[in-house]
Amino acid sequence: MQVTFPSYYNAFSCIADACPDTCCAGWQIMIDDRSLKKYRRFQGTFRNRLHNDIDWEEHAFRQYGHRCAFLNEENLCDMYTALGEKSLCRTCKMYPRHVEEFEDVREMTLSVSCPEVARILLGKKEPVRFLTYESNKEEEYDDFDPFLYSKLVDARKVMIDILQDRDKKLDLRVGLVLAIAHDLQVRIKREDIFSIDDVFEKYQTEKAVQFVEAKLSEDENYAFIKKMFRNQYLMERLRDDWEPHLLEAESLLYGDIGCSDSEEQCTKYKEQYAKNKQEFHTWLNTHMPDYEIWYEQLLVYFISTYFCGAVYDGEAYVKVQMAVVSVLLIHELLMAQWLKNEKMLEMEDVVDTVYRYSRELEHSDPNLNLMEKLMRRDLLSWFKKDE
């Protein structure tokens, strides 16, 4: 089996109680069968605590106030303190490591839902590289199309190479990647997998660059951005403070929520948004000139993590859209924070926004599924000519 991982993978080390948040609150922590059997058979002085604070029917640790029962007031794990690292279940040992499995391939990533991972990734100036090694472990998967998977891997590499081409403006890179994913989706739908290589060649020509640049210049995305932002209210809440945070951000960005005022008033909100956006970009260029590198790293993160999952559902375009919309929403949330801070932003604000957004999306299967459903419904419609 081939194992892949990003070049910053081994830079991570848990900072424990120095972390600004905790990974042991806000979501249910499931226990693998092997660990569950170990806890059930435990005979030491910690036995009563284990038996009382595990939901044996749900195969999960109990929660009190949305916090794991073993999480103490110092945000440290009582089980780890009492029994050591070997006592931890697979979920607790793995996080923030994330695994995607394919036939003969295991892809390891670090989730930016962890503040320390977000800090590492956002502080990385050079383009992310992906390393591999061979493992003796072998797995077999039913209903796996190795040929489609190989083409998805090729497509992902082309898209990441484009995203990391810093000689091009970021919006052009994003447009090219969306165009590739769109045309790739058309061929998957037609079951014309053999022509996928033509898509890669097409969007590496000057003609394709000019086509995408023209599409970008005519795009008016205010209504789309606002709609995508409000779609977040449809999602499952993992943290109680997330929806108030969204409501405050929406008001700062788009004016009165719902815009039930006159058309003239709504137009004023739109004009103010455009003014704020321009000023925010000017401020970023002056005070945080690496912000496009952050967005590049996040796009590569989302695409490298989720894109090849299209081998199971055929939804290649949706997964790229999810990556682009996620970075777009992070940008909107950062602009709202900048406005709230009286037009100032610190790196802590950026890390905070990234990991909190990731937690709400990536740690809920219903939210990931809903996000993909919304992407299918509200397709980015720049590239329709091949359909």
PDB file of N, CA and C in Angstrom, residues 6 71 82 103 160 183-184 203 209 236 240 308 323 340 342 345 348:
ATOM      1  N   PRO A   6       1.221  15.251   3.523  1.00  0.00           N
ATOM      2  CA  PRO A   6       1.781  16.554   3.144  1.00  0.00           C
ATOM      3  C   PRO A   6       3.110  16.815   3.834  1.00  0.00           C
ATOM      4  N   LEU A  71     -12.644  15.303  30.074  1.00  0.00           N
ATOM      5  CA  LEU A  71     -11.941  16.573  29.908  1.00  0.00           C
ATOM      6  C   LEU A  71     -12.082  17.394  31.191  1.00  0.00           C
ATOM      7  N   ALA A  82      -4.258   9.554  33.987  1.00  0.00           N
ATOM      8  CA  ALA A  82      -4.305   8.397  34.887  1.00  0.00           C
ATOM      9  C   ALA A  82      -3.721   7.142  34.269  1.00  0.00           C
ATOM     10  N   GLU A 103      -8.141   2.038  -2.800  1.00  0.00           N
ATOM     11  CA  GLU A 103      -7.522   0.743  -3.036  1.00  0.00           C
ATOM     12  C   GLU A 103      -6.015   0.909  -3.197  1.00  0.00           C
ATOM     13  N   ILE A 160      -3.580  21.177  -8.452  1.00  0.00           N
ATOM     14  CA  ILE A 160      -2.692  21.686  -7.413  1.00  0.00           C
ATOM     15  C   ILE A 160      -1.509  22.427  -8.028  1.00  0.00           C
ATOM     16  N   ASP A 183     -15.323  20.562 -16.681  1.00  0.00           N
ATOM     17  CA  ASP A 183     -15.222  19.744 -17.894  1.00  0.00           C
ATOM     18  C   ASP A 183     -14.953  18.280 -17.555  1.00  0.00           C
ATOM     19  N   LEU A 184     -14.227  18.056 -16.484  1.00  0.00           N
ATOM     20  CA  LEU A 184     -14.001  16.691 -16.004  1.00  0.00           C
ATOM     21  C   LEU A 184     -15.336  16.052 -15.613  1.00  0.00           C
ATOM     22  N   TYR A 203      -6.728  23.306 -20.663  1.00  0.00           N
ATOM     23  CA  TYR A 203      -6.660  24.426 -19.732  1.00  0.00           C
ATOM     24  C   TYR A 203      -5.231  24.811 -19.355  1.00  0.00           C
ATOM     25  N   VAL A 209      -6.654  30.315 -20.817  1.00  0.00           N
ATOM     26  CA  VAL A 209      -6.415  31.372 -19.837  1.00  0.00           C
ATOM     27  C   VAL A 209      -7.230  32.614 -20.198  1.00  0.00           C
ATOM     28  N   GLU A 236     -25.954  21.714  10.612  1.00  0.00           N
ATOM     29  CA  GLU A 236     -25.952  21.287  12.004  1.00  0.00           C
ATOM     30  C   GLU A 236     -24.958  22.133  12.794  1.00  0.00           C
ATOM     31  N   ASP A 240     -22.265  26.063  20.172  1.00  0.00           N
ATOM     32  CA  ASP A 240     -23.376  26.982  20.415  1.00  0.00           C
ATOM     33  C   ASP A 240     -23.052  28.413  20.013  1.00  0.00           C
ATOM     34  N   CYS A 308     -10.433  13.263  -4.507  1.00  0.00           N
ATOM     35  CA  CYS A 308     -10.406  11.895  -5.034  1.00  0.00           C
ATOM     36  C   CYS A 308     -11.523  11.025  -4.472  1.00  0.00           C
ATOM     37  N   ALA A 323     -14.391  23.308  -2.025  1.00  0.00           N
ATOM     38  CA  ALA A 323     -13.111  23.892  -1.636  1.00  0.00           C
ATOM     39  C   ALA A 323     -13.105  25.400  -1.884  1.00  0.00           C
ATOM     40  N   LYS A 340     -15.238  44.358  12.495  1.00  0.00           N
ATOM     41  CA  LYS A 340     -15.534  44.346  13.932  1.00  0.00           C
ATOM     42  C   LYS A 340     -14.374  44.924  14.729  1.00  0.00           C
ATOM     43  N   GLU A 342     -12.507  47.278  14.029  1.00  0.00           N
ATOM     44  CA  GLU A 342     -12.246  48.644  13.563  1.00  0.00           C
ATOM     45  C   GLU A 342     -11.133  48.669  12.529  1.00  0.00           C
ATOM     46  N   LEU A 345      -6.711  43.449  11.879  1.00  0.00           N
ATOM     47  CA  LEU A 345      -6.760  41.996  11.896  1.00  0.00           C
ATOM     48  C   LEU A 345      -5.406  41.486  12.385  1.00  0.00           C
ATOM     49  N   GLU A 348      -3.860  35.826  14.870  1.00  0.00           N
ATOM     50  CA  GLU A 348      -4.714  35.005  15.726  1.00  0.00           C
ATOM     51  C   GLU A 348      -6.146  34.977  15.214  1.00  0.00           C
TER      52      GLU A 348
END
